[in-house]
XYZ file of C-alpha atoms in Angstrom:
722
model
C -0.084 0.171 0.133
C 1.287 3.610 -1.023
C 2.535 5.490 2.437
C 0.309 8.181 1.125
C -2.838 6.618 1.573
C -4.450 6.105 4.889
C -5.082 2.312 6.352
C -8.214 0.828 5.602
C -11.474 1.647 7.114
C -11.892 -0.312 10.047
C -14.648 -2.186 8.850
C -12.076 -3.275 5.446
C -9.125 -5.122 8.457
C -12.456 -6.526 9.658
C -13.563 -8.117 6.593
C -10.758 -9.191 6.241
C -10.162 -10.647 10.051
C -13.394 -12.331 8.842
C -12.486 -13.669 5.598
C -9.740 -15.651 6.986
C -12.486 -17.306 10.289
C -15.002 -18.045 7.123
C -17.047 -15.568 8.853
C -19.173 -12.681 6.482
C -19.550 -9.611 7.721
C -21.783 -6.243 6.409
C -20.433 -3.122 6.652
C -23.077 -1.800 3.869
C -24.240 2.059 4.757
C -25.000 4.233 2.287
C -21.452 5.463 1.778
C -20.145 1.673 1.732
C -22.944 0.526 0.058
C -20.978 -2.819 -1.577
C -18.148 -2.703 1.280
C -15.688 -1.273 -0.563
C -14.746 2.097 1.445
C -11.437 3.013 2.966
C -10.602 -0.045 0.515
C -7.036 0.107 -1.842
C -7.419 -1.518 -4.440
C -5.833 -4.190 -6.007
C -4.293 -4.289 -9.157
C -5.458 -7.025 -11.772
C -2.857 -9.334 -12.904
C -5.259 -11.139 -15.047
C -2.924 -11.690 -18.835
C -5.400 -9.012 -20.696
C -5.120 -6.400 -17.953
C -0.884 -6.660 -17.982
C -0.908 -6.601 -21.457
C -2.565 -3.347 -21.838
C -0.583 -1.468 -19.155
C 2.682 -3.491 -21.126
C 1.236 -1.923 -24.066
C 1.162 1.628 -22.673
C 3.936 4.274 -21.991
C 5.357 4.947 -19.362
C 5.183 8.665 -19.283
C 3.086 8.718 -16.332
C 3.605 6.326 -13.180
C 0.121 5.584 -12.195
C 0.451 4.048 -7.803
C -2.556 3.400 -6.661
C -6.253 3.818 -6.103
C -8.083 4.222 -2.430
C -11.966 4.364 -3.026
C -13.103 7.384 -0.572
C -17.246 6.910 -1.015
C -19.011 4.215 -2.051
C -22.694 4.721 -2.568
C -25.308 2.760 -5.114
C -25.241 5.222 -7.770
C -21.961 6.669 -7.489
C -17.743 6.182 -6.737
C -15.259 8.365 -5.467
C -11.408 7.196 -5.863
C -8.539 8.833 -5.097
C -5.546 8.508 -7.516
C -1.941 8.291 -7.006
C 0.618 9.587 -9.919
C 4.585 10.344 -9.991
C 7.036 11.291 -12.544
C 4.420 12.881 -15.269
C 6.770 14.408 -18.038
C 4.797 17.206 -18.138
C 1.630 18.694 -18.152
C 0.588 20.165 -20.636
C -2.727 19.181 -22.112
C -2.365 16.175 -20.114
C -5.933 14.281 -18.360
C -6.476 11.810 -15.841
C -9.268 9.982 -17.419
C -11.149 6.694 -15.025
C -13.737 4.054 -16.459
C -15.536 1.241 -14.461
C -15.693 -1.899 -16.458
C -17.860 -5.494 -15.965
C -16.809 -9.030 -15.723
C -15.926 -9.162 -19.301
C -14.524 -5.880 -20.077
C -16.691 -3.636 -21.534
C -17.359 -0.181 -20.236
C -20.562 0.577 -18.710
C -21.935 3.105 -20.474
C -24.598 3.025 -17.178
C -21.391 4.887 -15.591
C -19.434 6.133 -18.421
C -15.388 7.802 -17.791
C -15.189 10.381 -15.452
C -11.372 13.082 -16.616
C -9.635 15.604 -14.937
C -7.061 17.813 -16.329
C -3.650 17.375 -14.309
C -1.530 20.624 -13.315
C 0.947 18.910 -11.428
C 3.748 16.343 -12.642
C 2.583 14.263 -8.951
C -0.139 14.001 -6.229
C -3.474 12.702 -5.657
C -6.423 13.371 -7.824
C -10.155 12.818 -6.156
C -12.362 11.943 -8.914
C -16.265 10.793 -9.124
C -17.595 8.287 -11.462
C -21.960 8.262 -11.260
C -24.523 6.573 -13.186
C -26.177 8.354 -15.391
C -29.044 11.280 -15.932
C -30.869 8.707 -17.893
C -30.267 5.911 -16.717
C -33.902 4.091 -16.041
C -34.570 3.762 -12.157
C -34.301 0.145 -10.780
C -31.385 -0.500 -12.646
C -28.695 -2.681 -11.427
C -25.859 -3.818 -12.366
C -22.100 -4.554 -11.151
C -18.367 -3.853 -12.141
C -15.806 -5.690 -11.540
C -12.521 -3.260 -13.320
C -11.125 0.077 -12.359
C -8.984 1.531 -15.167
C -6.925 4.293 -14.926
C -5.008 6.007 -17.651
C -2.699 9.112 -18.202
C -2.241 10.956 -21.474
C -3.479 13.165 -23.665
C -6.430 14.091 -24.851
C -7.451 12.013 -28.666
C -4.043 10.164 -28.381
C -4.433 7.320 -25.594
C -2.894 5.001 -26.820
C 0.390 6.480 -25.579
C -1.223 6.917 -22.495
C -0.035 5.520 -19.039
C -2.890 2.388 -18.137
C -3.947 0.761 -15.502
C -6.261 -1.350 -14.373
C -7.554 -2.300 -10.915
C -9.784 -5.259 -9.341
C -13.352 -3.085 -8.206
C -16.030 -5.082 -6.793
C -18.421 -2.687 -7.446
C -22.588 -3.056 -7.035
C -24.562 -0.658 -8.804
C -28.011 0.540 -8.136
C -30.254 3.562 -9.691
C -32.701 3.968 -6.528
C -36.400 3.894 -7.565
C -38.268 7.330 -6.062
C -39.965 6.142 -3.029
C -42.949 6.306 -4.056
C -42.418 3.868 -7.052
C -40.299 1.115 -4.007
C -42.193 -1.750 -2.934
C -40.543 -4.307 -1.100
C -41.712 -7.168 -0.148
C -41.508 -9.549 3.184
C -42.628 -12.565 4.195
C -44.664 -13.324 6.978
C -43.337 -15.885 8.799
C -44.566 -17.933 11.841
C -42.834 -17.838 15.380
C -43.970 -19.793 18.808
C -47.503 -20.502 19.131
C -48.068 -19.670 15.636
C -45.959 -22.485 14.123
C -48.973 -24.920 15.552
C -52.283 -23.490 13.640
C -53.121 -25.176 10.436
C -54.817 -23.911 7.299
C -57.610 -25.540 7.931
C -60.769 -24.440 9.878
C -59.200 -23.055 12.688
C -61.064 -23.561 16.115
C -64.412 -21.581 17.451
C -63.154 -18.897 19.503
C -65.517 -17.861 22.588
C -65.413 -14.453 23.757
C -64.867 -14.856 27.455
C -62.815 -12.682 29.096
C -60.994 -13.233 32.033
C -61.670 -9.558 34.503
C -59.011 -8.605 36.888
C -60.769 -5.825 39.468
C -59.163 -3.368 41.457
C -59.744 -0.911 43.736
C -56.260 0.223 43.732
C -55.425 0.331 40.533
C -51.795 0.699 38.921
C -51.523 3.300 37.203
C -47.747 4.546 35.532
C -47.507 8.269 36.484
C -43.918 10.556 34.966
C -43.712 12.712 37.519
C -46.084 14.120 40.430
C -48.448 16.624 38.397
C -49.138 18.402 41.245
C -46.568 19.818 41.911
C -46.613 21.927 38.329
C -48.312 24.325 38.652
C -52.626 25.039 39.266
C -55.147 23.189 38.133
C -57.448 23.690 35.072
C -61.011 23.895 35.875
C -63.867 22.704 33.581
C -65.103 26.258 33.174
C -61.375 28.023 32.356
C -60.678 25.622 29.389
C -60.910 26.911 26.291
C -62.530 24.092 23.948
C -60.785 25.366 21.003
C -58.013 27.384 19.374
C -58.688 29.362 16.072
C -55.605 32.483 15.666
C -52.572 30.911 12.850
C -49.393 32.056 13.173
C -48.122 29.365 10.698
C -50.047 27.249 8.812
C -50.150 23.914 11.130
C -53.839 22.929 10.346
C -53.726 19.082 11.579
C -57.425 16.559 10.417
C -59.067 15.664 13.699
C -58.550 12.104 13.714
C -61.286 9.905 13.140
C -63.670 9.455 15.776
C -64.449 13.229 16.806
C -67.653 13.872 15.363
C -71.198 14.949 16.265
C -71.320 18.610 16.240
C -68.689 21.589 16.725
C -68.948 24.044 19.741
C -68.700 27.325 19.990
C -65.392 28.866 18.681
C -63.438 30.921 21.016
C -60.402 32.989 20.635
C -57.364 32.687 22.522
C -54.029 35.269 21.088
C -51.271 33.574 21.231
C -48.149 33.576 18.787
C -47.853 31.033 17.581
C -50.907 28.440 17.486
C -52.271 25.742 16.063
C -55.348 25.654 14.009
C -58.873 23.820 13.563
C -59.232 22.195 17.592
C -62.549 20.976 17.590
C -64.055 19.712 20.521
C -66.458 18.290 18.943
C -67.258 15.019 21.770
C -65.743 16.773 24.735
C -66.697 15.676 28.203
C -66.627 18.211 30.898
C -68.011 17.510 34.109
C -70.528 14.942 34.195
C -72.910 14.424 31.745
C -76.670 14.534 30.727
C -77.062 11.040 30.221
C -75.062 9.804 32.725
C -77.096 11.926 35.275
C -80.157 11.523 33.630
C -79.155 7.240 34.473
C -78.346 7.885 37.575
C -74.433 7.495 37.557
C -71.874 9.242 39.603
C -68.776 9.542 37.181
C -65.896 7.007 38.182
C -64.894 5.443 40.866
C -62.155 3.638 42.031
C -63.439 0.185 40.672
C -60.686 -0.618 37.748
C -61.817 -2.966 35.631
C -58.396 -4.905 33.142
C -59.282 -7.104 30.442
C -55.523 -8.002 29.415
C -54.009 -9.304 31.755
C -53.626 -12.646 31.391
C -52.776 -12.368 27.983
C -50.509 -14.203 26.151
C -47.636 -13.182 23.794
C -44.375 -15.325 22.530
C -43.205 -11.745 22.253
C -43.580 -9.858 25.342
C -46.396 -8.122 25.029
C -48.828 -6.758 27.591
C -51.890 -4.593 27.516
C -49.762 -1.082 27.043
C -48.344 -2.619 23.880
C -52.124 -3.952 22.311
C -54.140 -1.317 22.916
C -54.350 3.043 22.159
C -56.211 2.974 25.427
C -55.039 2.883 29.317
C -55.357 -0.721 31.364
C -57.545 0.419 33.171
C -61.308 0.641 32.500
C -63.202 2.293 35.168
C -66.556 1.433 36.090
C -69.354 3.794 37.371
C -69.657 5.076 41.461
C -73.332 3.858 40.797
C -72.388 -0.305 39.357
C -76.586 0.009 38.487
C -76.028 2.977 35.970
C -73.917 0.199 33.973
C -71.455 3.254 32.360
C -67.899 2.734 31.884
C -65.309 5.377 31.048
C -61.609 4.614 29.219
C -58.049 6.863 28.890
C -55.745 6.886 26.400
C -52.915 5.291 26.909
C -50.566 8.610 26.763
C -50.264 11.679 24.505
C -47.629 12.247 21.812
C -47.108 14.835 18.900
C -48.896 14.739 16.252
C -48.814 14.476 13.063
C -50.758 15.150 9.698
C -49.650 13.693 6.670
C -50.622 16.561 4.154
C -49.017 19.317 7.275
C -46.390 17.577 9.793
C -45.793 17.895 12.674
C -48.018 20.005 14.843
C -45.122 21.753 16.379
C -44.453 25.554 15.798
C -41.256 27.179 18.089
C -41.415 30.546 16.947
C -38.790 33.661 18.030
C -40.181 37.226 19.501
C -39.636 40.022 16.469
C -39.719 42.818 18.274
C -37.125 45.180 19.639
C -39.069 45.405 22.587
C -37.038 44.113 25.437
C -40.581 41.972 26.974
C -40.264 39.542 24.139
C -35.955 39.921 23.512
C -35.026 36.634 23.351
C -38.092 34.687 23.551
C -39.425 31.692 22.052
C -43.126 31.069 22.126
C -43.401 27.542 21.453
C -46.570 25.128 20.796
C -48.072 21.907 20.428
C -50.480 19.215 19.931
C -50.865 16.753 21.345
C -53.009 13.135 20.181
C -53.339 10.017 22.226
C -53.864 7.820 19.136
C -56.045 5.851 19.731
C -57.932 3.948 17.208
C -61.463 3.903 17.310
C -61.507 -0.035 16.751
C -60.342 -0.059 20.158
C -63.271 1.061 21.319
C -65.331 -0.528 19.464
C -63.409 -4.024 20.837
C -63.647 -2.359 24.183
C -67.366 -2.014 24.546
C -67.248 -5.654 22.877
C -65.605 -7.356 25.422
C -67.145 -5.513 28.752
C -70.400 -6.440 27.031
C -69.542 -10.378 26.960
C -68.134 -9.704 30.614
C -71.475 -8.243 31.983
C -73.916 -10.872 30.175
C -71.681 -13.314 31.850
C -72.095 -12.236 35.487
C -75.460 -10.830 35.079
C -74.424 -7.176 35.195
C -76.021 -3.949 33.665
C -73.594 -3.081 30.364
C -75.741 0.448 29.240
C -72.449 2.141 27.692
C -68.747 3.080 27.366
C -67.828 6.881 27.393
C -64.288 8.709 27.642
C -63.678 9.910 30.921
C -65.345 12.638 32.612
C -62.968 15.056 34.456
C -63.385 18.354 36.005
C -60.188 19.743 36.011
C -56.574 19.299 34.628
C -53.436 20.072 34.573
C -50.003 19.349 32.224
C -46.782 18.840 34.190
C -43.472 19.233 32.040
C -41.496 19.976 35.492
C -40.080 16.613 35.879
C -38.865 16.975 32.478
C -37.984 20.626 32.302
C -36.610 21.344 34.605
C -33.764 21.740 34.306
C -34.081 23.972 31.568
C -35.831 26.674 34.020
C -38.962 26.834 32.492
C -41.313 27.689 35.030
C -44.316 26.060 35.330
C -46.780 29.157 35.244
C -45.097 29.487 31.414
C -46.925 26.202 30.522
C -50.459 26.357 29.205
C -53.370 24.220 28.066
C -54.939 26.372 25.530
C -57.042 23.290 24.211
C -58.839 20.401 24.027
C -60.789 18.011 21.664
C -61.871 14.850 23.241
C -59.978 13.541 26.252
C -59.251 10.724 23.989
C -58.522 13.394 21.070
C -56.171 15.680 21.181
C -54.630 18.500 23.522
C -53.081 21.835 22.368
C -50.159 23.397 24.733
C -47.814 26.335 24.556
C -45.149 27.716 26.766
C -42.611 30.115 26.412
C -39.111 29.939 26.827
C -35.488 31.515 25.827
C -33.592 30.818 22.505
C -30.642 28.974 24.527
C -33.732 26.253 25.931
C -35.308 25.435 22.924
C -31.546 24.805 21.557
C -31.507 22.170 23.940
C -34.926 21.122 23.694
C -34.521 20.494 19.676
C -31.547 18.370 20.688
C -33.957 15.984 23.189
C -36.924 15.946 20.242
C -34.078 14.822 17.962
C -31.664 12.829 19.386
C -32.627 12.112 23.142
C -35.349 9.635 24.728
C -38.003 13.131 24.157
C -39.876 15.675 25.835
C -41.883 13.737 28.810
C -44.425 14.979 31.163
C -48.005 14.053 32.776
C -51.617 15.176 31.869
C -53.541 14.144 35.371
C -57.030 14.091 35.195
C -59.566 15.398 38.634
C -63.149 12.845 37.842
C -65.877 14.822 37.596
C -68.876 13.259 40.464
C -72.783 13.962 40.325
C -71.774 16.715 43.134
C -69.121 18.305 40.761
C -65.378 16.912 41.933
C -64.259 13.369 42.077
C -62.100 11.938 44.130
C -60.345 9.941 41.504
C -56.840 11.774 39.821
C -55.691 9.644 37.035
C -52.419 10.842 35.765
C -51.475 9.635 32.207
C -47.716 10.077 30.284
C -46.506 12.646 28.107
C -43.954 11.897 24.921
C -43.185 14.344 22.210
C -40.223 13.333 20.069
C -39.566 13.287 16.470
C -39.009 9.592 15.491
C -42.565 8.035 17.694
C -44.449 5.689 15.819
C -46.596 6.501 18.036
C -47.312 9.857 16.520
C -48.249 7.759 13.099
C -50.601 5.561 14.992
C -51.413 1.853 14.584
C -50.760 0.199 11.516
C -54.047 -2.124 11.205
C -53.499 -5.194 8.701
C -55.399 -6.630 6.129
C -54.558 -9.177 3.110
C -53.834 -7.123 0.262
C -53.421 -3.867 1.692
C -49.400 -2.241 1.890
C -47.350 -0.782 4.409
C -46.742 2.636 3.730
C -44.250 5.111 5.938
C -45.405 8.284 5.258
C -43.091 9.691 7.754
C -40.042 11.358 7.592
C -38.331 8.409 9.663
C -37.583 5.033 7.961
C -39.600 2.411 9.448
C -38.060 -1.095 10.935
C -41.239 -3.360 10.456
C -40.919 -6.243 13.386
C -43.775 -8.745 13.217
C -47.083 -8.748 12.208
C -49.833 -9.399 15.666
C -52.806 -11.171 16.044
C -55.041 -11.019 18.997
C -57.375 -13.755 19.248
C -60.045 -14.119 22.500
C -60.747 -16.081 24.803
C -60.573 -16.613 28.484
C -56.835 -15.977 28.621
C -56.735 -13.024 25.405
C -53.592 -14.851 23.378
C -51.438 -12.998 20.129
C -49.676 -15.331 17.542
C -47.226 -13.405 15.533
C -45.488 -13.587 12.544
C -41.882 -12.178 12.027
C -40.997 -9.425 9.371
C -37.648 -9.430 9.648
C -37.033 -5.923 10.420
C -37.515 -5.304 7.111
C -36.399 -1.333 6.400
C -38.840 0.600 4.618
C -38.023 3.688 3.443
C -39.460 7.253 3.688
C -42.125 7.506 1.339
C -41.920 3.585 0.203
C -44.138 0.655 0.774
C -43.902 -2.905 1.411
C -46.330 -5.685 0.724
C -46.973 -8.541 3.216
C -47.252 -11.928 2.531
C -48.841 -13.342 4.817
C -49.778 -16.716 3.038
C -48.198 -18.865 6.270
C -51.278 -16.976 8.706
C -53.851 -18.703 8.430
C -56.332 -17.368 6.266
C -59.680 -17.740 8.764
C -57.695 -16.106 11.134
C -58.949 -12.622 9.730
C -62.599 -13.548 10.726
C -61.914 -14.816 14.391
C -59.281 -12.260 15.537
C -60.196 -9.520 16.904
C -57.284 -7.539 15.785
C -54.553 -7.788 13.468
C -51.754 -5.337 13.358
C -48.044 -4.439 12.298
C -45.538 -4.070 14.938
C -43.526 -1.524 13.594
C -40.227 1.443 14.772
C -38.762 4.642 13.812
C -35.322 4.805 12.707
C -34.282 7.706 15.115
C -30.806 8.489 13.802
C -31.247 9.799 10.521
C -30.267 13.162 9.781
C -31.808 13.614 6.657
C -35.251 13.127 8.034
C -34.539 15.014 11.557
C -33.234 17.820 8.864
C -36.716 17.743 7.997
C -38.660 17.585 10.835
C -36.529 20.708 12.537
C -37.241 22.848 9.204
C -41.059 21.670 9.353
C -41.333 23.450 12.668
C -39.082 26.176 13.390
C -39.875 29.411 11.792
C -39.162 33.334 12.431
C -36.005 35.785 13.035
C -33.985 34.496 15.812
C -31.295 35.386 17.561
C -29.419 31.752 17.710
C -30.241 31.149 14.110
C -28.071 27.585 13.717
C -25.900 27.737 10.778
C -22.709 25.956 9.199
C -19.300 27.168 8.435
C -18.418 26.428 4.921
C -14.464 26.453 3.454
C -14.450 26.683 -0.552
C -11.798 25.298 -2.460
C -10.369 27.601 -5.428
C -7.754 25.259 -6.911
C -4.942 24.318 -3.912
C -4.305 21.002 -4.225
C -4.044 21.406 -7.974
C -1.580 24.646 -7.656
C 0.713 23.394 -4.934
C 0.555 19.488 -5.419
C 0.122 19.080 -1.477
C -1.979 15.818 -0.517
C -5.090 17.485 1.578
C -5.308 20.733 4.022
C -6.801 20.167 7.845
C -8.780 22.981 9.045
C -8.420 23.422 12.365
C -11.659 25.306 13.564
C -12.262 27.266 17.549
C -15.552 28.706 18.610
C -17.288 29.135 22.058
C -19.979 29.099 19.432
C -20.486 26.024 18.617
C -22.074 25.313 21.908
C -25.390 27.109 22.030
C -24.461 28.586 24.971
C -21.555 29.836 24.505
C -19.801 28.647 27.373
C -16.515 28.064 25.711
C -14.161 27.161 23.359
C -14.749 23.815 20.880
C -12.104 22.729 18.792
C -13.223 20.896 15.471
C -11.204 19.363 12.248
C -12.510 18.988 8.646
C -10.232 17.949 5.128
C -10.366 19.972 2.245
C -9.358 16.533 -0.236
C -10.229 18.347 -3.181
C -10.152 21.156 -5.607
C -13.590 23.031 -6.511
C -15.657 21.477 -3.183
C -16.982 22.695 -0.415
C -16.789 21.084 2.803
C -19.056 22.021 6.054
C -18.162 22.360 9.430
C -20.770 23.284 12.550
C -23.397 23.077 13.547
C -22.162 27.144 14.685
C -25.022 28.955 17.152
C -24.871 32.702 15.523
C -25.968 34.273 19.420
C -26.582 37.384 19.368
C -25.538 37.971 16.082
C -25.920 38.388 12.532
C -23.515 36.455 10.072
C -21.066 38.653 9.119
C -21.455 40.871 12.677
C -18.344 42.353 13.723
C -18.206 42.084 18.002
C -14.625 43.115 18.713
C -13.160 40.942 21.206
C -15.133 38.433 20.249
C -14.725 36.930 16.864
C -17.688 33.816 15.257
C -15.041 31.750 14.790
C -11.005 31.407 14.629
C -9.491 28.922 11.900
C -5.962 27.659 11.100
C -4.872 25.506 8.259
C -2.449 22.861 7.892
C -0.699 20.931 4.938
C -0.756 17.482 4.181
C 2.377 16.057 1.599
C 1.642 13.286 -1.192
C 5.174 11.948 1.168
C 3.140 11.961 4.652
C 4.897 15.007 6.316
C 3.015 17.765 7.446
C 3.279 21.474 8.014
C 1.427 23.202 10.677
C 0.575 27.514 9.445
C 1.870 29.680 12.387
C -1.096 31.873 13.193
C -4.820 31.479 13.647
C -7.125 33.442 11.900
C -10.430 35.395 12.908
C -13.339 35.692 10.894
C -16.881 36.674 11.108
C -17.897 35.118 7.539
C -19.769 32.240 7.264
C -17.680 30.887 3.260
C -13.937 31.132 3.873
C -12.676 31.223 0.238
C -9.174 28.720 0.163
C -6.288 29.690 -2.661
C -2.804 28.508 -3.041
C -2.141 31.967 -1.923
C -2.813 30.694 1.854
C -0.894 26.721 1.297
C 2.516 28.895 -0.463
C 2.831 30.714 2.694
C 2.639 27.793 4.829
C 4.792 26.286 2.836
C 7.299 28.674 1.680
C 6.796 29.233 -2.046
C 5.913 32.591 -2.993
C 3.023 33.780 -3.981
C 2.491 33.041 -8.268
C 0.218 35.034 -10.302
C -2.225 31.815 -11.380
C -1.395 30.130 -14.825
C -3.923 30.337 -17.312
C -6.354 28.094 -17.885
C -6.386 24.971 -20.290
C -7.992 25.617 -24.009
C -11.111 23.053 -23.272
C -12.592 22.696 -19.263
C -12.301 18.590 -18.384
C -15.998 16.904 -18.560
C -15.984 15.852 -14.836
C -13.803 16.893 -12.240
C -14.659 15.226 -9.355
């Protein structure tokens, strides 16, 4: 391996070790599609390739090729050469060939002009724009030539082994992934014939001390919101986020009230809002929820460890009315999550104060819509099970209704206390159905907003609680129930349960890639059972669909099952998806804009012959709190290219704004020569501009060569340059 090439990526070493052990290792990533990233290619020793090399001239020596990036539709390599006799109209040309040594026309060739007699050139091969989507093919060889354009019979030629896979991906909406549902555990024992007669006879547990799973203590978070103080509708728009109400909300709309907040979310209708004890409950001698909690799935059997919370969007406790003879039961949601709509995205707005007055300086207003994600079919199923339970115990069943409450309060203190948001800055601004949606808003400072944003995208999310005080015939009841809140971008609860039906595709409409895990089937019985079928953790990209082939799932389950659904998760560490989510929810004028520093190379590498340039960038504004200097480094490996480092937070400043004694950042250059030696610049350069241009003048001042006038451009520009 030439000394000027770096060692192969750790994955390449692992590949060698595992190959010696007879094992296989996968290193596939977006920039390592074929496992070639970091690999120094071997010269081909096949006779046809040796013959080509022997017949070529020796006016240049091609030293080696290293793969820098290996994507599905492109290949970036670094070619090292030396002993070039002249640079007059000399070109480096790289092409791809298949196993029969035919040039791959889908890829074509790439060439760049040579301006030094030795060095390294980074060059890129890419699938042509006219190649149809979905095309796949293999490459076996990479051919490197150095010579004069139009006279490559006298060129220096060398052939390298390059086993690369090429693919021009389909557009996401065109992608349909097939996966076979494989039986596991108890599902392996099911036969294809007609199934057993399954009796709906639920075994029920009743407890007067229900087991709740609150997050934090809602009491400590601030004042309760009484029914007569709660606004059912939010209507003013500062940023257009107009989610459609869930399908379980219907009926007549209540009178619209207007609350002036900025930002706000539009169109929250309180169609089925139960505030206080409903009239029909009072008319039938109902007294409101008691502490008796009925649990229908405590004896659930599952091979993959599912619990009641995993199979229903409802709370596992169903509360009986304080007067059992009334026949009423009450449900609550399992939790509240960030609302998402396919047309408008996340119902979350982060807007900065635009006023120059002291009262609005450095203020960020945040509004979020939370959804329970309750599926109407879950409510129908619980109602059906309760009816059967009441029949078998000679009890009266009249109706299953949303939990009636007299007051409520939201707590984010347990999780946001570290961000110094006082309780009085968090408020509930609207609510629809108790199993529908809630609007909350808060105000904070820009630095806290950045920290919240980081938790939303990189951490466990912002969590908290909603606590409901039950309603009774006399006003307020004695029961308090606490429901958890989780606000996070890559959370499957925002996108709802994905019911399964044969022939219906699983479509991933979220920003994030989805991983489909199991097809689950809930069947009735005294002890309900979930039969699970493995879906191999298949990845479904954003916008793509998956067809689940269920021929191994007995068809009689379709009519017997209480519920069939796809268990999936979202992959949170997708940078493109995270960027889209942040861009969608952030707006307004900011005093802490998040940006990047760009180093734009002109032609410093070609002009000076250095291999690459290291840039050290130091700034306290790499930290949103600007608490101390942080140094980051990046490599400038190619001419005519932009290289970015960040994020940098413009705390109380605009791009290019100069503050004496407080530069936005400073940087220092280090040159790396082809022989591996380095020479570091002696001084740091301060800057407030977000774009820095790097040319030969900066490098010559480091390597001790006087700055020379730029040479005239060649008569003909290269067709493609890496």
